[in-house]
Amino acid sequence: MNIWLIHHAGCFNRGCEAIVRTTLRLIEEAAPAGSVSVRLFSKDPSGDRAADWPPYVVVEDATRRKYTRWHLLHALWRRKGLGRWLVRRILLRPGCGPDLVLSIGGDNYTPEYGDPRTWLLRTDEIFLGSNIPLVIWGASIGPFEPGSELESVLRAHFARVRAITVREQETWRYLSGLGLAERIHRVWDPAFLLPEVEPPPPHPELTDRTIGLNISALCFECQGEDAAAAIREVVWFVRALAEAGWKTLLIPHVYREDLEAARNDLALLREVRDVTAAEGLPVELVDRALGASELKWIIARCRCFIGARTHATIAAMSSGVPTLCIAYSRKAVGISRDLFGHDRWLLSSRGLTGTRLWQAFEALMEEEAEVRAQLQDKLPEMNEGARRNLDVLRDLIAP
């Protein structure tokens, strides 16, 4: 069986990497050994080809570079008529094209990422229009403006896919309200199953006074603040931690040396490190090209974790580490509510300041023991929910 994974941004986003790696492990469980080949369509093909993948995985270029398989699929499909005939008879013919397509972007179909009609739905239509099963995988979806043309288009679109696995209850309720209950499967994000891998030394100093902190420029971008303002607020918070006897470990989760600053956690955190280290504060930065499992090993050894990137917080919560989630998108809200049953450990990025970070951190640490116990109690549910993705895969792969 040929399985294509599409809408993958690239492993510079360790959350995307975590989804892919855990999905591959589930595919291995669902299918007989040697019976599956996987094509991973990546927007960062050179970076992903350098990653360590199982031998059955081939990384394909999903940029708009000319004459790649991805480019030809879209160029010919737009021509309709003969172009679509060529797509079906040559590029997607049995044995060459996919038997199953998983759309793995996570939160691609949410308002934060713009109008999905401009690219996502066009890509999906290539497979739906060729009668190839398409699954929206581990997703957070919507909410879009009620009664809008876009919502109507999406309802019709999702009614045509083979299945939608949703990772939080907010999405479940939204899609059920659109009459799509028969299409959806309630799961947890497959990344809850990501194993830890100890990185090669040197390791950061990890003690019972180490607080892990992941901040993204996106937290401040949504309120129109520039990087300098973001750095000031984070530096204030690091100072407050130091005055209370805590060490801060800055942990990027979306980064690559040549990534633009607006998307690059490392660019922001390096500036925070430089300012705070110059003041002699106890701060350290993970400034190495580590993978998702290696970062999870580090996060799991922090006393507490505060994170903006959803899969950085999933790494913490699935390791039983008390976690404060900074929500700049819908996905963080739903996942945190499902896990804790309330929003107390969820901090909106709107109006985010160092003072608000400190107040939320203090509240979390006052209930540290209770939160840690709650996470331990929830671990079986996290794993069971993430493994429900396997049941869906088995049904899809079964002959």
Protein backbone atom coordinates (compact mmCIF):
# COMPACT_ATOMS: atom_id res chain seq x y z
CA MET A 1 0.00 0.00 0.00
CA ASN A 2 1.20 3.50 -0.87
CA ILE A 3 0.41 6.20 1.71
CA TRP A 4 1.03 9.88 1.09
CA LEU A 5 1.42 12.36 3.95
CA ILE A 6 0.62 15.88 2.74
CA HIS A 7 0.57 19.44 4.15
CA HIS A 8 3.75 18.83 6.21
CA ALA A 9 5.61 22.09 6.86
CA GLY A 10 8.95 20.47 7.63
CA CYS A 11 10.83 19.09 10.61
CA PHE A 12 12.27 22.49 11.50
CA ASN A 13 8.86 22.64 13.19
CA ARG A 14 9.37 19.96 15.83
CA GLY A 15 5.60 19.72 16.28
CA CYS A 16 5.23 18.69 12.64
CA GLU A 17 8.09 16.24 13.12
CA ALA A 18 6.39 14.77 16.20
CA ILE A 19 3.17 14.20 14.26
CA VAL A 20 5.00 12.50 11.39
CA ARG A 21 7.17 10.26 13.56
CA THR A 22 4.31 9.04 15.73
CA THR A 23 2.07 8.57 12.68
CA LEU A 24 4.75 6.42 11.06
CA ARG A 25 4.93 4.27 14.19
CA LEU A 26 1.16 3.80 14.05
CA ILE A 27 1.33 2.90 10.35
CA GLU A 28 3.95 0.27 11.18
CA GLU A 29 1.58 -1.24 13.73
CA ALA A 30 -1.43 -1.10 11.44
CA ALA A 31 0.13 -2.71 8.37
CA PRO A 32 2.05 -5.98 7.89
CA ALA A 33 5.82 -5.50 7.78
CA GLY A 34 7.08 -4.55 4.34
CA SER A 35 3.60 -3.92 2.94
CA VAL A 36 3.61 -0.10 3.08
CA SER A 37 5.55 2.67 1.40
CA VAL A 38 5.18 6.29 2.52
CA ARG A 39 5.80 9.50 0.62
CA LEU A 40 6.22 12.53 2.85
CA PHE A 41 5.45 15.72 0.92
CA SER A 42 7.43 18.44 2.66
CA LYS A 43 7.70 22.21 2.29
CA ASP A 44 11.28 21.84 3.53
CA PRO A 45 12.47 18.89 1.42
CA SER A 46 16.21 19.46 1.78
CA GLY A 47 15.96 19.65 5.56
CA ASP A 48 13.69 16.63 5.80
CA ARG A 49 15.84 14.51 3.48
CA ALA A 50 18.67 14.98 5.96
CA ALA A 51 16.52 13.56 8.77
CA ASP A 52 16.66 9.94 9.87
CA TRP A 53 13.61 8.15 8.44
CA PRO A 54 12.65 4.48 8.17
CA PRO A 55 13.67 2.93 4.82
CA TYR A 56 10.08 2.84 3.54
CA VAL A 57 9.79 6.67 3.67
CA VAL A 58 10.62 8.88 0.68
CA VAL A 59 10.66 12.67 1.12
CA GLU A 60 9.08 14.58 -1.78
CA ASP A 61 9.30 18.27 -2.61
CA ALA A 62 5.99 20.02 -1.81
CA THR A 63 7.20 23.53 -2.62
CA ARG A 64 6.12 25.23 -5.82
CA ARG A 65 9.39 24.35 -7.53
CA LYS A 66 8.74 23.51 -11.18
CA TYR A 67 8.64 19.97 -12.55
CA THR A 68 8.41 18.22 -9.22
CA ARG A 69 5.64 15.66 -8.83
CA TRP A 70 3.80 18.15 -6.56
CA HIS A 71 4.06 20.95 -9.11
CA LEU A 72 2.89 18.73 -11.97
CA LEU A 73 -0.10 17.50 -9.98
CA HIS A 74 -1.31 21.04 -9.40
CA ALA A 75 -0.39 22.43 -12.82
CA LEU A 76 -2.16 19.66 -14.72
CA TRP A 77 -5.19 19.58 -12.41
CA ARG A 78 -5.78 23.31 -12.99
CA ARG A 79 -6.03 22.65 -16.75
CA LYS A 80 -9.08 20.43 -16.20
CA GLY A 81 -10.03 18.17 -19.14
CA LEU A 82 -6.90 16.55 -20.54
CA GLY A 83 -4.81 17.75 -17.60
CA ARG A 84 -6.95 15.93 -15.06
CA TRP A 85 -7.03 12.84 -17.27
CA LEU A 86 -3.21 12.84 -17.23
CA VAL A 87 -3.16 13.23 -13.45
CA ARG A 88 -5.47 10.25 -12.96
CA ARG A 89 -3.95 8.01 -15.64
CA ILE A 90 -0.26 8.77 -15.07
CA LEU A 91 0.67 10.63 -11.86
CA LEU A 92 -1.94 8.95 -9.66
CA ARG A 93 -2.28 5.64 -11.46
CA PRO A 94 -2.36 2.48 -9.30
CA GLY A 95 1.12 1.54 -8.17
CA CYS A 96 2.41 5.08 -8.73
CA GLY A 97 -0.09 7.22 -6.87
CA PRO A 98 -1.38 6.81 -3.32
CA ASP A 99 -3.89 4.30 -2.01
CA LEU A 100 -4.48 6.57 0.99
CA VAL A 101 -3.72 10.24 1.71
CA LEU A 102 -3.34 11.69 5.21
CA SER A 103 -3.56 15.48 5.54
CA ILE A 104 -1.36 15.92 8.61
CA GLY A 105 -1.03 19.66 9.15
CA GLY A 106 -2.79 19.65 12.52
CA ASP A 107 -4.41 23.08 12.53
CA ASN A 108 -4.24 24.01 8.84
CA TYR A 109 -8.03 24.23 8.62
CA THR A 110 -8.38 27.06 11.16
CA PRO A 111 -8.92 30.81 10.66
CA GLU A 112 -5.42 31.58 12.00
CA TYR A 113 -3.93 30.21 8.78
CA GLY A 114 -6.12 32.13 6.37
CA ASP A 115 -8.71 30.96 3.87
CA PRO A 116 -8.20 27.23 3.23
CA ARG A 117 -9.73 27.57 -0.23
CA THR A 118 -6.60 29.28 -1.52
CA TRP A 119 -4.45 26.15 -1.28
CA LEU A 120 -5.59 23.37 1.05
CA LEU A 121 -8.90 22.64 -0.62
CA ARG A 122 -7.36 22.83 -4.08
CA THR A 123 -4.84 20.18 -3.09
CA ASP A 124 -7.45 18.01 -1.39
CA GLU A 125 -9.62 18.19 -4.50
CA ILE A 126 -6.92 16.50 -6.60
CA PHE A 127 -7.31 13.35 -4.51
CA LEU A 128 -11.04 13.59 -3.84
CA GLY A 129 -11.64 14.17 -7.56
CA SER A 130 -9.55 11.09 -8.34
CA ASN A 131 -11.50 8.86 -5.89
CA ILE A 132 -8.50 8.41 -3.60
CA PRO A 133 -9.36 8.18 0.13
CA LEU A 134 -8.37 11.37 1.96
CA VAL A 135 -8.24 11.61 5.76
CA ILE A 136 -7.87 14.84 7.74
CA TRP A 137 -5.46 13.58 10.41
CA GLY A 138 -5.16 14.65 14.06
CA ALA A 139 -6.81 17.97 13.34
CA SER A 140 -8.13 21.08 15.00
CA ILE A 141 -10.70 22.68 12.68
CA GLY A 142 -12.52 26.03 12.68
CA PRO A 143 -14.47 27.73 13.97
CA PHE A 144 -15.29 29.81 10.91
CA GLU A 145 -17.94 32.51 10.75
CA PRO A 146 -21.30 30.80 11.33
CA GLY A 147 -23.48 30.72 8.24
CA SER A 148 -20.75 32.15 6.01
CA GLU A 149 -20.07 30.99 2.46
CA LEU A 150 -16.70 29.65 3.62
CA GLU A 151 -18.28 27.52 6.34
CA SER A 152 -20.76 26.15 3.80
CA VAL A 153 -17.94 25.29 1.38
CA LEU A 154 -15.98 23.55 4.14
CA ARG A 155 -19.00 21.57 5.32
CA ALA A 156 -19.47 20.21 1.79
CA HIS A 157 -15.74 19.55 1.47
CA PHE A 158 -15.42 17.64 4.74
CA ALA A 159 -18.51 15.58 3.88
CA ARG A 160 -16.49 14.09 0.99
CA VAL A 161 -13.39 12.99 2.92
CA ARG A 162 -13.09 9.41 4.15
CA ALA A 163 -12.57 10.37 7.81
CA ILE A 164 -11.54 13.22 10.10
CA THR A 165 -9.64 12.40 13.28
CA VAL A 166 -10.03 15.30 15.70
CA ARG A 167 -7.70 15.83 18.64
CA GLU A 168 -9.85 17.95 20.95
CA GLN A 169 -13.46 18.29 22.01
CA GLU A 170 -13.89 21.85 20.72
CA THR A 171 -13.39 20.63 17.15
CA TRP A 172 -15.64 17.62 17.79
CA ARG A 173 -18.49 19.91 18.86
CA TYR A 174 -17.92 22.30 15.97
CA LEU A 175 -17.96 19.61 13.27
CA SER A 176 -20.86 17.79 14.90
CA GLY A 177 -22.80 21.05 14.75
CA LEU A 178 -22.14 21.12 11.00
CA GLY A 179 -23.75 17.69 10.61
CA LEU A 180 -20.46 15.82 10.16
CA ALA A 181 -20.65 13.49 13.18
CA GLU A 182 -20.49 10.37 10.98
CA ARG A 183 -17.16 11.49 9.52
CA ILE A 184 -15.31 12.31 12.73
CA HIS A 185 -13.32 10.15 15.13
CA ARG A 186 -12.41 11.54 18.56
CA VAL A 187 -8.73 10.91 19.26
CA TRP A 188 -5.82 12.63 20.97
CA ASP A 189 -2.91 14.08 19.04
CA PRO A 190 -0.62 11.21 17.97
CA ALA A 191 2.33 13.23 19.31
CA PHE A 192 1.29 12.24 22.85
CA LEU A 193 2.98 8.93 21.94
CA LEU A 194 6.33 10.49 21.01
CA PRO A 195 9.16 8.72 22.86
CA GLU A 196 11.98 10.55 24.59
CA VAL A 197 15.50 10.22 23.16
CA GLU A 198 18.46 11.38 25.19
CA PRO A 199 20.47 13.85 23.11
CA PRO A 200 24.24 13.55 22.88
CA PRO A 201 26.13 15.66 25.44
CA PRO A 202 26.58 18.34 26.48
CA HIS A 203 23.21 18.52 28.22
CA PRO A 204 21.75 21.69 29.70
CA GLU A 205 21.87 21.94 33.47
CA LEU A 206 18.61 20.39 34.67
CA THR A 207 17.83 20.68 38.38
CA ASP A 208 14.70 20.87 40.51
CA ARG A 209 14.92 24.66 40.13
CA THR A 210 14.87 24.64 36.30
CA ILE A 211 11.85 26.13 34.53
CA GLY A 212 11.47 25.35 30.83
CA LEU A 213 10.27 28.29 28.73
CA ASN A 214 9.23 28.29 25.08
CA ILE A 215 8.09 31.59 23.59
CA SER A 216 7.21 32.34 19.98
CA ALA A 217 7.11 35.72 18.28
CA LEU A 218 3.58 34.73 17.23
CA CYS A 219 2.46 35.39 20.81
CA PHE A 220 3.10 39.09 20.33
CA GLU A 221 2.57 39.38 16.59
CA CYS A 222 -1.18 38.83 16.96
CA GLN A 223 -1.43 41.99 19.07
CA GLY A 224 0.71 44.08 16.74
CA GLU A 225 3.77 44.28 18.96
CA ASP A 226 7.27 44.08 17.53
CA ALA A 227 10.10 41.77 18.54
CA ALA A 228 11.65 44.37 20.85
CA ALA A 229 8.45 44.58 22.89
CA ALA A 230 8.26 40.80 23.08
CA ILE A 231 11.84 40.55 24.28
CA ARG A 232 11.24 43.16 26.99
CA GLU A 233 8.31 41.21 28.42
CA VAL A 234 10.10 37.87 28.38
CA VAL A 235 13.24 39.41 29.94
CA TRP A 236 11.09 40.89 32.72
CA PHE A 237 9.69 37.42 33.43
CA VAL A 238 13.14 35.80 33.46
CA ARG A 239 14.29 38.45 35.95
CA ALA A 240 11.29 37.69 38.18
CA LEU A 241 12.09 33.97 38.07
CA ALA A 242 15.73 34.65 38.97
CA GLU A 243 14.76 36.85 41.92
CA ALA A 244 12.65 33.96 43.24
CA GLY A 245 15.53 31.50 42.90
CA TRP A 246 14.58 29.81 39.62
CA LYS A 247 16.77 29.10 36.61
CA THR A 248 15.24 29.56 33.15
CA LEU A 249 15.94 27.11 30.34
CA LEU A 250 14.91 28.64 27.00
CA ILE A 251 13.72 25.90 24.62
CA PRO A 252 12.91 26.65 20.96
CA HIS A 253 10.54 24.27 19.17
CA VAL A 254 10.28 25.81 15.69
CA TYR A 255 13.70 26.80 14.46
CA ARG A 256 16.33 26.59 11.76
CA GLU A 257 19.28 28.89 11.19
CA ASP A 258 17.91 30.36 7.95
CA LEU A 259 14.28 30.60 9.07
CA GLU A 260 12.75 34.08 9.04
CA ALA A 261 12.66 35.70 12.47
CA ALA A 262 8.86 35.94 12.62
CA ARG A 263 8.59 32.14 12.65
CA ASN A 264 11.88 31.31 14.34
CA ASP A 265 11.72 30.66 18.09
CA LEU A 266 15.50 30.58 18.27
CA ALA A 267 15.95 34.14 16.98
CA LEU A 268 13.74 35.54 19.74
CA LEU A 269 15.14 33.32 22.49
CA ARG A 270 18.76 34.12 21.56
CA GLU A 271 18.05 37.80 22.14
CA VAL A 272 16.40 37.01 25.47
CA ARG A 273 19.43 34.91 26.43
CA ASP A 274 21.89 37.62 25.42
CA VAL A 275 20.13 40.32 27.46
CA THR A 276 19.58 38.21 30.57
CA ALA A 277 22.99 36.54 30.51
CA ALA A 278 24.63 39.98 30.30
CA GLU A 279 22.85 40.79 33.57
CA GLY A 280 24.27 37.65 35.15
CA LEU A 281 20.88 35.96 35.47
CA PRO A 282 20.66 32.14 35.66
CA VAL A 283 19.50 31.43 32.11
CA GLU A 284 20.48 28.85 29.51
CA LEU A 285 19.40 28.33 25.90
CA VAL A 286 19.04 25.08 23.99
CA ASP A 287 20.95 26.28 20.93
CA ARG A 288 21.47 23.01 19.06
CA ALA A 289 19.71 21.30 16.17
CA LEU A 290 17.89 18.69 18.25
CA GLY A 291 14.91 16.64 17.10
CA ALA A 292 11.46 16.47 18.65
CA SER A 293 12.24 13.39 20.76
CA GLU A 294 15.48 14.91 22.04
CA LEU A 295 13.72 18.14 23.01
CA LYS A 296 11.07 16.08 24.77
CA TRP A 297 13.83 14.40 26.84
CA ILE A 298 14.95 17.87 28.00
CA ILE A 299 11.43 19.19 28.60
CA ALA A 300 10.56 16.10 30.65
CA ARG A 301 13.34 16.98 33.10
CA CYS A 302 12.17 20.51 33.86
CA ARG A 303 10.39 21.26 37.13
CA CYS A 304 7.67 23.12 35.23
CA PHE A 305 7.16 24.09 31.59
CA ILE A 306 5.66 27.22 30.05
CA GLY A 307 5.16 26.99 26.31
CA ALA A 308 3.59 28.69 23.32
CA ARG A 309 4.19 25.97 20.75
CA THR A 310 1.45 23.37 21.14
CA HIS A 311 3.65 20.33 20.65
CA ALA A 312 6.21 21.63 23.11
CA THR A 313 3.41 21.68 25.69
CA ILE A 314 2.25 18.22 24.57
CA ALA A 315 5.81 16.99 25.18
CA ALA A 316 5.62 18.40 28.71
CA MET A 317 2.11 17.24 29.58
CA SER A 318 2.69 13.72 28.24
CA SER A 319 5.78 13.57 30.48
CA GLY A 320 3.80 14.57 33.58
CA VAL A 321 5.42 18.01 33.86
CA PRO A 322 3.14 20.81 35.20
CA THR A 323 2.47 22.95 32.15
CA LEU A 324 1.25 26.45 31.45
CA CYS A 325 0.03 26.82 27.85
CA ILE A 326 0.26 30.17 26.09
CA ALA A 327 -2.52 30.10 23.51
CA TYR A 328 -2.10 32.05 20.27
CA SER A 329 -4.37 29.69 18.32
CA ARG A 330 -7.47 27.57 18.82
CA LYS A 331 -5.65 24.24 19.12
CA ALA A 332 -4.00 25.08 22.45
CA VAL A 333 -7.35 25.99 23.98
CA GLY A 334 -9.05 22.72 23.12
CA ILE A 335 -6.16 20.46 24.11
CA SER A 336 -5.62 22.20 27.45
CA ARG A 337 -9.33 22.10 28.31
CA ASP A 338 -9.55 18.41 27.48
CA LEU A 339 -6.59 17.63 29.69
CA PHE A 340 -7.26 19.82 32.73
CA GLY A 341 -11.01 20.34 32.47
CA HIS A 342 -10.66 24.13 32.83
CA ASP A 343 -8.69 27.13 31.51
CA ARG A 344 -6.67 27.99 34.61
CA TRP A 345 -3.40 26.77 33.10
CA LEU A 346 -4.15 28.40 29.78
CA LEU A 347 -2.83 31.92 29.19
CA SER A 348 -4.08 33.88 26.19
CA SER A 349 -1.38 35.52 24.10
CA ARG A 350 -3.56 38.62 23.79
CA GLY A 351 -2.09 41.29 26.02
CA LEU A 352 0.68 38.94 27.12
CA THR A 353 3.11 40.61 29.53
CA GLY A 354 5.85 39.54 31.88
CA THR A 355 3.58 40.32 34.81
CA ARG A 356 0.82 38.05 33.50
CA LEU A 357 3.35 35.28 32.94
CA TRP A 358 4.61 35.63 36.50
CA GLN A 359 1.13 35.61 38.01
CA ALA A 360 0.14 32.51 36.06
CA PHE A 361 3.40 30.77 36.99
CA GLU A 362 2.90 31.54 40.68
CA ALA A 363 -0.64 30.15 40.57
CA LEU A 364 0.55 26.97 38.86
CA MET A 365 3.37 26.38 41.34
CA GLU A 366 1.02 26.87 44.29
CA GLU A 367 -0.84 23.80 43.04
CA GLU A 368 2.17 21.98 41.60
CA ALA A 369 1.58 18.73 43.50
CA GLU A 370 -2.08 18.56 42.51
CA VAL A 371 -1.32 19.33 38.85
CA ARG A 372 1.46 16.75 38.74
CA ALA A 373 -0.87 14.13 40.24
CA GLN A 374 -3.61 15.04 37.76
CA LEU A 375 -1.24 14.61 34.83
CA GLN A 376 -0.08 11.23 36.14
CA ASP A 377 -3.70 10.13 36.43
CA LYS A 378 -4.37 11.34 32.88
CA LEU A 379 -1.37 9.62 31.25
CA PRO A 380 -3.28 6.39 30.48
CA GLU A 381 -6.09 8.43 28.90
CA MET A 382 -3.57 10.43 26.82
CA ASN A 383 -1.97 7.25 25.50
CA GLU A 384 -5.26 5.48 24.91
CA GLY A 385 -6.67 8.50 23.08
CA ALA A 386 -3.57 8.85 20.89
CA ARG A 387 -3.67 5.13 20.10
CA ARG A 388 -7.25 5.42 18.86
CA ASN A 389 -5.62 6.78 15.71
CA LEU A 390 -4.39 3.21 15.22
CA ASP A 391 -7.96 1.87 15.09
CA VAL A 392 -8.79 4.34 12.33
CA LEU A 393 -5.66 3.38 10.38
CA ARG A 394 -6.41 -0.32 10.63
CA ASP A 395 -9.87 0.23 9.19
CA LEU A 396 -8.40 2.26 6.34
CA ILE A 397 -5.58 -0.16 5.55
CA ALA A 398 -7.58 -3.38 5.94
CA PRO A 399 -7.98 -5.20 2.60
